[in-house]
PDB file of N, CA and C in Angstrom:
ATOM      1  N   MET A  84       0.817  -1.181   0.000  1.00 92.00           N
ATOM      2  CA  MET A  84       0.000   0.000   0.000  1.00 92.00           C
ATOM      3  C   MET A  84       0.868   1.255   0.000  1.00 92.00           C
ATOM      4  N   CYS A  85       1.919   1.235   0.793  1.00 95.00           N
ATOM      5  CA  CYS A  85       2.792   2.410   0.877  1.00 95.00           C
ATOM      6  C   CYS A  85       3.514   2.658  -0.443  1.00 95.00           C
ATOM      7  N   CYS A  86       3.972   1.594  -1.066  1.00 95.00           N
ATOM      8  CA  CYS A  86       4.654   1.740  -2.369  1.00 95.00           C
ATOM      9  C   CYS A  86       3.687   2.242  -3.430  1.00 95.00           C
ATOM     10  N   ALA A  87       2.458   1.756  -3.399  1.00 96.00           N
ATOM     11  CA  ALA A  87       1.452   2.216  -4.361  1.00 96.00           C
ATOM     12  C   ALA A  87       1.168   3.705  -4.157  1.00 96.00           C
ATOM     13  N   MET A  88       1.135   4.141  -2.900  1.00 97.00           N
ATOM     14  CA  MET A  88       0.914   5.549  -2.612  1.00 97.00           C
ATOM     15  C   MET A  88       2.050   6.393  -3.191  1.00 97.00           C
ATOM     16  N   ALA A  89       3.298   5.957  -2.975  1.00 97.00           N
ATOM     17  CA  ALA A  89       4.448   6.690  -3.496  1.00 97.00           C
ATOM     18  C   ALA A  89       4.438   6.722  -5.025  1.00 97.00           C
ATOM     19  N   ALA A  90       4.100   5.599  -5.642  1.00 97.00           N
ATOM     20  CA  ALA A  90       4.043   5.544  -7.109  1.00 97.00           C
ATOM     21  C   ALA A  90       2.968   6.481  -7.646  1.00 97.00           C
ATOM     22  N   CYS A  91       1.841   6.545  -6.969  1.00 97.00           N
ATOM     23  CA  CYS A  91       0.760   7.435  -7.384  1.00 97.00           C
ATOM     24  C   CYS A  91       1.196   8.900  -7.266  1.00 97.00           C
ATOM     25  N   MET A  92       1.848   9.248  -6.152  1.00 97.00           N
ATOM     26  CA  MET A  92       2.343  10.612  -5.973  1.00 97.00           C
ATOM     27  C   MET A  92       3.285  10.989  -7.110  1.00 97.00           C
ATOM     28  N   GLU A  93       4.227  10.086  -7.407  1.00 97.00           N
ATOM     29  CA  GLU A  93       5.214  10.386  -8.441  1.00 97.00           C
ATOM     30  C   GLU A  93       4.572  10.458  -9.827  1.00 97.00           C
ATOM     31  N   THR A  94       3.568   9.637 -10.056  1.00 97.00           N
ATOM     32  CA  THR A  94       2.868   9.674 -11.344  1.00 97.00           C
ATOM     33  C   THR A  94       2.159  11.009 -11.545  1.00 97.00           C
ATOM     34  N   ILE A  95       1.454  11.473 -10.530  1.00 98.00           N
ATOM     35  CA  ILE A  95       0.732  12.746 -10.641  1.00 98.00           C
ATOM     36  C   ILE A  95       1.716  13.902 -10.804  1.00 98.00           C
ATOM     37  N   MET A  96       2.827  13.870 -10.059  1.00 98.00           N
ATOM     38  CA  MET A  96       3.859  14.892 -10.238  1.00 98.00           C
ATOM     39  C   MET A  96       4.433  14.832 -11.655  1.00 98.00           C
ATOM     40  N   GLY A  97       4.631  13.621 -12.169  1.00 97.00           N
ATOM     41  CA  GLY A  97       5.175  13.443 -13.509  1.00 97.00           C
ATOM     42  C   GLY A  97       4.258  13.981 -14.596  1.00 97.00           C
ATOM     43  N   ILE A  98       2.975  13.763 -14.420  1.00 98.00           N
ATOM     44  CA  ILE A  98       2.003  14.301 -15.389  1.00 98.00           C
ATOM     45  C   ILE A  98       2.076  15.821 -15.404  1.00 98.00           C
ATOM     46  N   TYR A  99       2.105  16.424 -14.210  1.00 98.00           N
ATOM     47  CA  TYR A  99       2.208  17.885 -14.125  1.00 98.00           C
ATOM     48  C   TYR A  99       3.520  18.357 -14.760  1.00 98.00           C
ATOM     49  N   ALA A 100       4.604  17.673 -14.444  1.00 98.00           N
ATOM     50  CA  ALA A 100       5.915  18.062 -14.962  1.00 98.00           C
ATOM     51  C   ALA A 100       5.949  17.987 -16.488  1.00 98.00           C
ATOM     52  N   GLU A 101       5.401  16.923 -17.043  1.00 97.00           N
ATOM     53  CA  GLU A 101       5.371  16.780 -18.499  1.00 97.00           C
ATOM     54  C   GLU A 101       4.559  17.899 -19.151  1.00 97.00           C
ATOM     55  N   ASP A 102       3.420  18.220 -18.548  1.00 98.00           N
ATOM     56  CA  ASP A 102       2.568  19.283 -19.093  1.00 98.00           C
ATOM     57  C   ASP A 102       3.219  20.663 -19.010  1.00 98.00           C
ATOM     58  N   ASN A 103       4.182  20.816 -18.081  1.00 97.00           N
ATOM     59  CA  ASN A 103       4.780  22.129 -17.851  1.00 97.00           C
ATOM     60  C   ASN A 103       6.270  22.195 -18.196  1.00 97.00           C
ATOM     61  N   GLY A 104       6.772  21.164 -18.876  1.00 97.00           N
ATOM     62  CA  GLY A 104       8.163  21.177 -19.327  1.00 97.00           C
ATOM     63  C   GLY A 104       9.187  21.150 -18.213  1.00 97.00           C
ATOM     64  N   ILE A 105       8.892  20.451 -17.135  1.00 96.00           N
ATOM     65  CA  ILE A 105       9.806  20.358 -15.988  1.00 96.00           C
ATOM     66  C   ILE A 105      10.463  18.988 -16.009  1.00 96.00           C
ATOM     67  N   ASN A 106      11.770  18.945 -15.749  1.00 96.00           N
ATOM     68  CA  ASN A 106      12.487  17.679 -15.676  1.00 96.00           C
ATOM     69  C   ASN A 106      12.560  17.236 -14.216  1.00 96.00           C
ATOM     70  N   LEU A 107      11.856  16.167 -13.875  1.00 97.00           N
ATOM     71  CA  LEU A 107      11.876  15.633 -12.510  1.00 97.00           C
ATOM     72  C   LEU A 107      12.700  14.345 -12.412  1.00 97.00           C
ATOM     73  N   SER A 108      13.548  14.092 -13.431  1.00 96.00           N
ATOM     74  CA  SER A 108      14.415  12.913 -13.372  1.00 96.00           C
ATOM     75  C   SER A 108      15.274  12.989 -12.120  1.00 96.00           C
ATOM     76  N   GLY A 109      15.340  11.909 -11.403  1.00 96.00           N
ATOM     77  CA  GLY A 109      16.094  11.877 -10.160  1.00 96.00           C
ATOM     78  C   GLY A 109      15.247  12.078  -8.923  1.00 96.00           C
ATOM     79  N   THR A 110      13.952  12.293  -9.102  1.00 97.00           N
ATOM     80  CA  THR A 110      13.058  12.392  -7.945  1.00 97.00           C
ATOM     81  C   THR A 110      13.049  11.054  -7.214  1.00 97.00           C
ATOM     82  N   VAL A 111      13.127  11.116  -5.893  1.00 97.00           N
ATOM     83  CA  VAL A 111      13.112   9.907  -5.076  1.00 97.00           C
ATOM     84  C   VAL A 111      12.063  10.075  -3.983  1.00 97.00           C
ATOM     85  N   ILE A 112      11.211   9.061  -3.841  1.00 98.00           N
ATOM     86  CA  ILE A 112      10.223   9.055  -2.764  1.00 98.00           C
ATOM     87  C   ILE A 112      10.477   7.813  -1.916  1.00 98.00           C
ATOM     88  N   THR A 113      10.666   8.018  -0.624  1.00 97.00           N
ATOM     89  CA  THR A 113      10.821   6.893   0.295  1.00 97.00           C
ATOM     90  C   THR A 113       9.670   6.916   1.291  1.00 97.00           C
ATOM     91  N   VAL A 114       9.233   5.737   1.663  1.00 98.00           N
ATOM     92  CA  VAL A 114       8.132   5.620   2.622  1.00 98.00           C
ATOM     93  C   VAL A 114       8.517   4.624   3.713  1.00 98.00           C
ATOM     94  N   GLU A 115       7.979   4.860   4.884  1.00 97.00           N
ATOM     95  CA  GLU A 115       8.195   3.963   6.018  1.00 97.00           C
ATOM     96  C   GLU A 115       6.894   3.889   6.798  1.00 97.00           C
ATOM     97  N   LYS A 116       6.350   2.697   6.951  1.00 97.00           N
ATOM     98  CA  LYS A 116       5.078   2.577   7.667  1.00 97.00           C
ATOM     99  C   LYS A 116       5.329   2.277   9.136  1.00 97.00           C
ATOM    100  N   GLU A 117       4.420   2.779   9.957  1.00 97.00           N
ATOM    101  CA  GLU A 117       4.416   2.486  11.386  1.00 97.00           C
ATOM    102  C   GLU A 117       3.068   1.863  11.707  1.00 97.00           C
ATOM    103  N   MET A 118       3.102   0.782  12.456  1.00 97.00           N
ATOM    104  CA  MET A 118       1.887   0.049  12.800  1.00 97.00           C
ATOM    105  C   MET A 118       1.417   0.425  14.200  1.00 97.00           C
ATOM    106  N   SER A 119       0.117   0.393  14.400  1.00 96.00           N
ATOM    107  CA  SER A 119      -0.427   0.547  15.750  1.00 96.00           C
ATOM    108  C   SER A 119      -0.652  -0.854  16.317  1.00 96.00           C
ATOM    109  N   ALA A 120      -0.695  -0.956  17.635  1.00 94.00           N
ATOM    110  CA  ALA A 120      -0.814  -2.259  18.278  1.00 94.00           C
ATOM    111  C   ALA A 120      -2.266  -2.734  18.387  1.00 94.00           C
ATOM    112  N   ASN A 121      -3.150  -1.819  18.750  1.00 91.00           N
ATOM    113  CA  ASN A 121      -4.525  -2.241  18.986  1.00 91.00           C
ATOM    114  C   ASN A 121      -5.477  -1.145  18.535  1.00 91.00           C
ATOM    115  N   PRO A 122      -6.145  -1.285  17.434  1.00 92.00           N
ATOM    116  CA  PRO A 122      -6.115  -2.459  16.559  1.00 92.00           C
ATOM    117  C   PRO A 122      -4.854  -2.461  15.696  1.00 92.00           C
ATOM    118  N   ARG A 123      -4.470  -3.633  15.263  1.00 95.00           N
ATOM    119  CA  ARG A 123      -3.284  -3.782  14.418  1.00 95.00           C
ATOM    120  C   ARG A 123      -3.612  -3.236  13.031  1.00 95.00           C
ATOM    121  N   ARG A 124      -3.004  -2.090  12.703  1.00 96.00           N
ATOM    122  CA  ARG A 124      -3.253  -1.443  11.415  1.00 96.00           C
ATOM    123  C   ARG A 124      -2.128  -0.454  11.157  1.00 96.00           C
ATOM    124  N   ILE A 125      -2.077   0.058   9.931  1.00 97.00           N
ATOM    125  CA  ILE A 125      -1.110   1.098   9.615  1.00 97.00           C
ATOM    126  C   ILE A 125      -1.581   2.393  10.276  1.00 97.00           C
ATOM    127  N   ALA A 126      -0.715   2.967  11.096  1.00 97.00           N
ATOM    128  CA  ALA A 126      -1.059   4.199  11.793  1.00 97.00           C
ATOM    129  C   ALA A 126      -0.431   5.423  11.137  1.00 97.00           C
ATOM    130  N   CYS A 127       0.745   5.221  10.515  1.00 98.00           N
ATOM    131  CA  CYS A 127       1.490   6.350   9.978  1.00 98.00           C
ATOM    132  C   CYS A 127       2.332   5.883   8.792  1.00 98.00           C
ATOM    133  N   ILE A 128       2.395   6.711   7.769  1.00 98.00           N
ATOM    134  CA  ILE A 128       3.271   6.452   6.625  1.00 98.00           C
ATOM    135  C   ILE A 128       4.185   7.668   6.485  1.00 98.00           C
ATOM    136  N   LYS A 129       5.391   7.542   7.037  1.00 98.00           N
ATOM    137  CA  LYS A 129       6.358   8.632   6.917  1.00 98.00           C
ATOM    138  C   LYS A 129       6.861   8.666   5.485  1.00 98.00           C
ATOM    139  N   THR A 130       6.808   9.833   4.885  1.00 98.00           N
ATOM    140  CA  THR A 130       7.149   9.978   3.474  1.00 98.00           C
ATOM    141  C   THR A 130       8.198  11.066   3.309  1.00 98.00           C
ATOM    142  N   GLU A 131       9.208  10.770   2.510  1.00 98.00           N
ATOM    143  CA  GLU A 131      10.246  11.750   2.201  1.00 98.00           C
ATOM    144  C   GLU A 131      10.355  11.853   0.681  1.00 98.00           C
ATOM    145  N   ILE A 132      10.245  13.074   0.183  1.00 98.00           N
ATOM    146  CA  ILE A 132      10.283  13.312  -1.260  1.00 98.00           C
ATOM    147  C   ILE A 132      11.460  14.233  -1.560  1.00 98.00           C
ATOM    148  N   SER A 133      12.392  13.728  -2.374  1.00 98.00           N
ATOM    149  CA  SER A 133      13.538  14.528  -2.810  1.00 98.00           C
ATOM    150  C   SER A 133      13.340  14.878  -4.277  1.00 98.00           C
ATOM    151  N   VAL A 134      13.305  16.172  -4.554  1.00 97.00           N
ATOM    152  CA  VAL A 134      13.019  16.677  -5.894  1.00 97.00           C
ATOM    153  C   VAL A 134      14.253  17.431  -6.402  1.00 97.00           C
ATOM    154  N   PRO A 135      14.701  17.156  -7.635  1.00 96.00           N
ATOM    155  CA  PRO A 135      15.903  17.813  -8.156  1.00 96.00           C
ATOM    156  C   PRO A 135      15.637  19.227  -8.682  1.00 96.00           C
ATOM    157  N   LEU A 136      14.970  20.019  -7.873  1.00 97.00           N
ATOM    158  CA  LEU A 136      14.674  21.413  -8.223  1.00 97.00           C
ATOM    159  C   LEU A 136      15.026  22.289  -7.028  1.00 97.00           C
ATOM    160  N   PRO A 137      15.349  23.553  -7.253  1.00 96.00           N
ATOM    161  CA  PRO A 137      15.613  24.441  -6.119  1.00 96.00           C
ATOM    162  C   PRO A 137      14.333  24.761  -5.356  1.00 96.00           C
ATOM    163  N   ALA A 138      14.482  25.068  -4.080  1.00 94.00           N
ATOM    164  CA  ALA A 138      13.321  25.361  -3.234  1.00 94.00           C
ATOM    165  C   ALA A 138      12.521  26.550  -3.739  1.00 94.00           C
ATOM    166  N   GLY A 139      13.162  27.438  -4.470  1.00 95.00           N
ATOM    167  CA  GLY A 139      12.472  28.621  -4.986  1.00 95.00           C
ATOM    168  C   GLY A 139      11.815  28.419  -6.346  1.00 95.00           C
ATOM    169  N   ASN A 140      11.761  27.197  -6.820  1.00 95.00           N
ATOM    170  CA  ASN A 140      11.169  26.938  -8.132  1.00 95.00           C
ATOM    171  C   ASN A 140       9.718  27.398  -8.163  1.00 95.00           C
ATOM    172  N   PRO A 141       9.294  28.076  -9.236  1.00 97.00           N
ATOM    173  CA  PRO A 141       7.920  28.585  -9.297  1.00 97.00           C
ATOM    174  C   PRO A 141       6.853  27.488  -9.351  1.00 97.00           C
ATOM    175  N   HIS A 142       7.236  26.259  -9.609  1.00 97.00           N
ATOM    176  CA  HIS A 142       6.274  25.160  -9.672  1.00 97.00           C
ATOM    177  C   HIS A 142       6.175  24.390  -8.351  1.00 97.00           C
ATOM    178  N   LYS A 143       6.894  24.838  -7.354  1.00 97.00           N
ATOM    179  CA  LYS A 143       6.938  24.127  -6.061  1.00 97.00           C
ATOM    180  C   LYS A 143       5.540  23.910  -5.483  1.00 97.00           C
ATOM    181  N   GLU A 144       4.758  24.946  -5.386  1.00 97.00           N
ATOM    182  CA  GLU A 144       3.413  24.846  -4.786  1.00 97.00           C
ATOM    183  C   GLU A 144       2.529  23.884  -5.567  1.00 97.00           C
ATOM    184  N   ALA A 145       2.614  23.932  -6.879  1.00 98.00           N
ATOM    185  CA  ALA A 145       1.817  23.025  -7.714  1.00 98.00           C
ATOM    186  C   ALA A 145       2.224  21.573  -7.480  1.00 98.00           C
ATOM    187  N   LEU A 146       3.520  21.317  -7.317  1.00 97.00           N
ATOM    188  CA  LEU A 146       3.979  19.948  -7.058  1.00 97.00           C
ATOM    189  C   LEU A 146       3.513  19.466  -5.680  1.00 97.00           C
ATOM    190  N   LEU A 147       3.532  20.361  -4.708  1.00 97.00           N
ATOM    191  CA  LEU A 147       2.989  20.015  -3.383  1.00 97.00           C
ATOM    192  C   LEU A 147       1.517  19.636  -3.508  1.00 97.00           C
ATOM    193  N   ASN A 148       0.774  20.407  -4.269  1.00 97.00           N
ATOM    194  CA  ASN A 148      -0.650  20.133  -4.466  1.00 97.00           C
ATOM    195  C   ASN A 148      -0.879  18.824  -5.218  1.00 97.00           C
ATOM    196  N   CYS A 149       0.014  18.497  -6.150  1.00 97.00           N
ATOM    197  CA  CYS A 149      -0.093  17.218  -6.871  1.00 97.00           C
ATOM    198  C   CYS A 149      -0.046  16.056  -5.886  1.00 97.00           C
ATOM    199  N   VAL A 150       0.893  16.127  -4.966  1.00 97.00           N
ATOM    200  CA  VAL A 150       1.056  15.047  -3.987  1.00 97.00           C
ATOM    201  C   VAL A 150      -0.151  14.968  -3.061  1.00 97.00           C
ATOM    202  N   MET A 151      -0.544  16.103  -2.505  1.00 96.00           N
ATOM    203  CA  MET A 151      -1.641  16.094  -1.537  1.00 96.00           C
ATOM    204  C   MET A 151      -2.977  15.743  -2.181  1.00 96.00           C
ATOM    205  N   GLY A 152      -3.136  16.033  -3.463  1.00 96.00           N
ATOM    206  CA  GLY A 152      -4.382  15.742  -4.158  1.00 96.00           C
ATOM    207  C   GLY A 152      -4.356  14.450  -4.946  1.00 96.00           C
ATOM    208  N   SER A 153      -3.278  13.672  -4.798  1.00 96.00           N
ATOM    209  CA  SER A 153      -3.186  12.429  -5.569  1.00 96.00           C
ATOM    210  C   SER A 153      -4.294  11.459  -5.150  1.00 96.00           C
ATOM    211  N   PRO A 154      -4.751  10.626  -6.080  1.00 96.00           N
ATOM    212  CA  PRO A 154      -5.818   9.678  -5.758  1.00 96.00           C
ATOM    213  C   PRO A 154      -5.487   8.791  -4.555  1.00 96.00           C
ATOM    214  N   ALA A 155      -4.237   8.393  -4.431  1.00 95.00           N
ATOM    215  CA  ALA A 155      -3.860   7.537  -3.305  1.00 95.00           C
ATOM    216  C   ALA A 155      -4.024   8.280  -1.980  1.00 95.00           C
ATOM    217  N   MET A 156      -3.590   9.532  -1.927  1.00 95.00           N
ATOM    218  CA  MET A 156      -3.735  10.300  -0.684  1.00 95.00           C
ATOM    219  C   MET A 156      -5.200  10.494  -0.335  1.00 95.00           C
ATOM    220  N   ARG A 157      -6.024  10.730  -1.344  1.00 95.00           N
ATOM    221  CA  ARG A 157      -7.455  10.930  -1.086  1.00 95.00           C
ATOM    222  C   ARG A 157      -8.149   9.636  -0.687  1.00 95.00           C
ATOM    223  N   SER A 158      -7.507   8.494  -0.943  1.00 96.00           N
ATOM    224  CA  SER A 158      -8.118   7.198  -0.650  1.00 96.00           C
ATOM    225  C   SER A 158      -7.741   6.646   0.720  1.00 96.00           C
ATOM    226  N   LEU A 159      -6.749   7.243   1.358  1.00 95.00           N
ATOM    227  CA  LEU A 159      -6.322   6.751   2.667  1.00 95.00           C
ATOM    228  C   LEU A 159      -7.361   7.071   3.735  1.00 95.00           C
ATOM    229  N   HIS A 160      -7.460   6.185   4.707  1.00 94.00           N
ATOM    230  CA  HIS A 160      -8.349   6.437   5.842  1.00 94.00           C
ATOM    231  C   HIS A 160      -7.846   7.676   6.579  1.00 94.00           C
ATOM    232  N   PRO A 161      -8.739   8.550   7.030  1.00 94.00           N
ATOM    233  CA  PRO A 161      -8.301   9.795   7.679  1.00 94.00           C
ATOM    234  C   PRO A 161      -7.511   9.584   8.972  1.00 94.00           C
ATOM    235  N   ASP A 162      -7.588   8.409   9.584  1.00 94.00           N
ATOM    236  CA  ASP A 162      -6.813   8.143  10.799  1.00 94.00           C
ATOM    237  C   ASP A 162      -5.343   7.851  10.512  1.00 94.00           C
ATOM    238  N   ILE A 163      -4.993   7.594   9.254  1.00 96.00           N
ATOM    239  CA  ILE A 163      -3.600   7.316   8.911  1.00 96.00           C
ATOM    240  C   ILE A 163      -2.864   8.642   8.735  1.00 96.00           C
ATOM    241  N   GLU A 164      -1.838   8.838   9.537  1.00 97.00           N
ATOM    242  CA  GLU A 164      -1.025  10.047   9.428  1.00 97.00           C
ATOM    243  C   GLU A 164      -0.044   9.876   8.271  1.00 97.00           C
ATOM    244  N   VAL A 165       0.163  10.950   7.514  1.00 97.00           N
ATOM    245  CA  VAL A 165       1.126  10.914   6.417  1.00 97.00           C
ATOM    246  C   VAL A 165       1.990  12.179   6.475  1.00 97.00           C
ATOM    247  N   PRO A 166       2.949  12.198   7.423  1.00 98.00           N
ATOM    248  CA  PRO A 166       3.858  13.347   7.441  1.00 98.00           C
ATOM    249  C   PRO A 166       4.790  13.274   6.235  1.00 98.00           C
ATOM    250  N   ILE A 167       4.946  14.405   5.540  1.00 98.00           N
ATOM    251  CA  ILE A 167       5.768  14.439   4.340  1.00 98.00           C
ATOM    252  C   ILE A 167       6.909  15.434   4.538  1.00 98.00           C
ATOM    253  N   THR A 168       8.122  14.947   4.310  1.00 98.00           N
ATOM    254  CA  THR A 168       9.308  15.787   4.328  1.00 98.00           C
ATOM    255  C   THR A 168       9.746  16.005   2.887  1.00 98.00           C
ATOM    256  N   TRP A 169       9.886  17.260   2.506  1.00 98.00           N
ATOM    257  CA  TRP A 169      10.320  17.612   1.146  1.00 98.00           C
ATOM    258  C   TRP A 169      11.774  18.057   1.183  1.00 98.00           C
ATOM    259  N   ASN A 170      12.563  17.531   0.263  1.00 98.00           N
ATOM    260  CA  ASN A 170      13.944  17.954   0.073  1.00 98.00           C
ATOM    261  C   ASN A 170      14.061  18.503  -1.344  1.00 98.00           C
ATOM    262  N   TRP A 171      14.358  19.791  -1.433  1.00 97.00           N
ATOM    263  CA  TRP A 171      14.549  20.442  -2.744  1.00 97.00           C
ATOM    264  C   TRP A 171      16.051  20.500  -2.959  1.00 97.00           C
ATOM    265  N   VAL A 172      16.530  19.671  -3.874  1.00 94.00           N
ATOM    266  CA  VAL A 172      17.978  19.458  -3.995  1.00 94.00           C
ATOM    267  C   VAL A 172      18.536  19.961  -5.330  1.00 94.00           C
ATOM    268  N   GLY A 173      17.884  20.913  -5.928  1.00 82.00           N
ATOM    269  CA  GLY A 173      18.348  21.400  -7.221  1.00 82.00           C
ATOM    270  C   GLY A 173      19.205  22.621  -7.115  1.00 82.00           C
TER     271      GLY A 173
END
């Protein structure tokens, strides 16, 4: 589930990037799930996204919105926390 979420995020970012002439080659998304004990379920999906663009890129906000509005993010149960760390490495 976590890998599918990351793939969905990257796909939506890729569609936006293609439509806007942005090169996102080298983007890396890592995920780490944390389980709760009772009930046994995924409680948190820590996500780190490294993008090969500078933090001041004019498309930054749109890329953030791509991730937050991705179908996978909208499909998660609201009790699952998804803290996202962004690294702008361009």
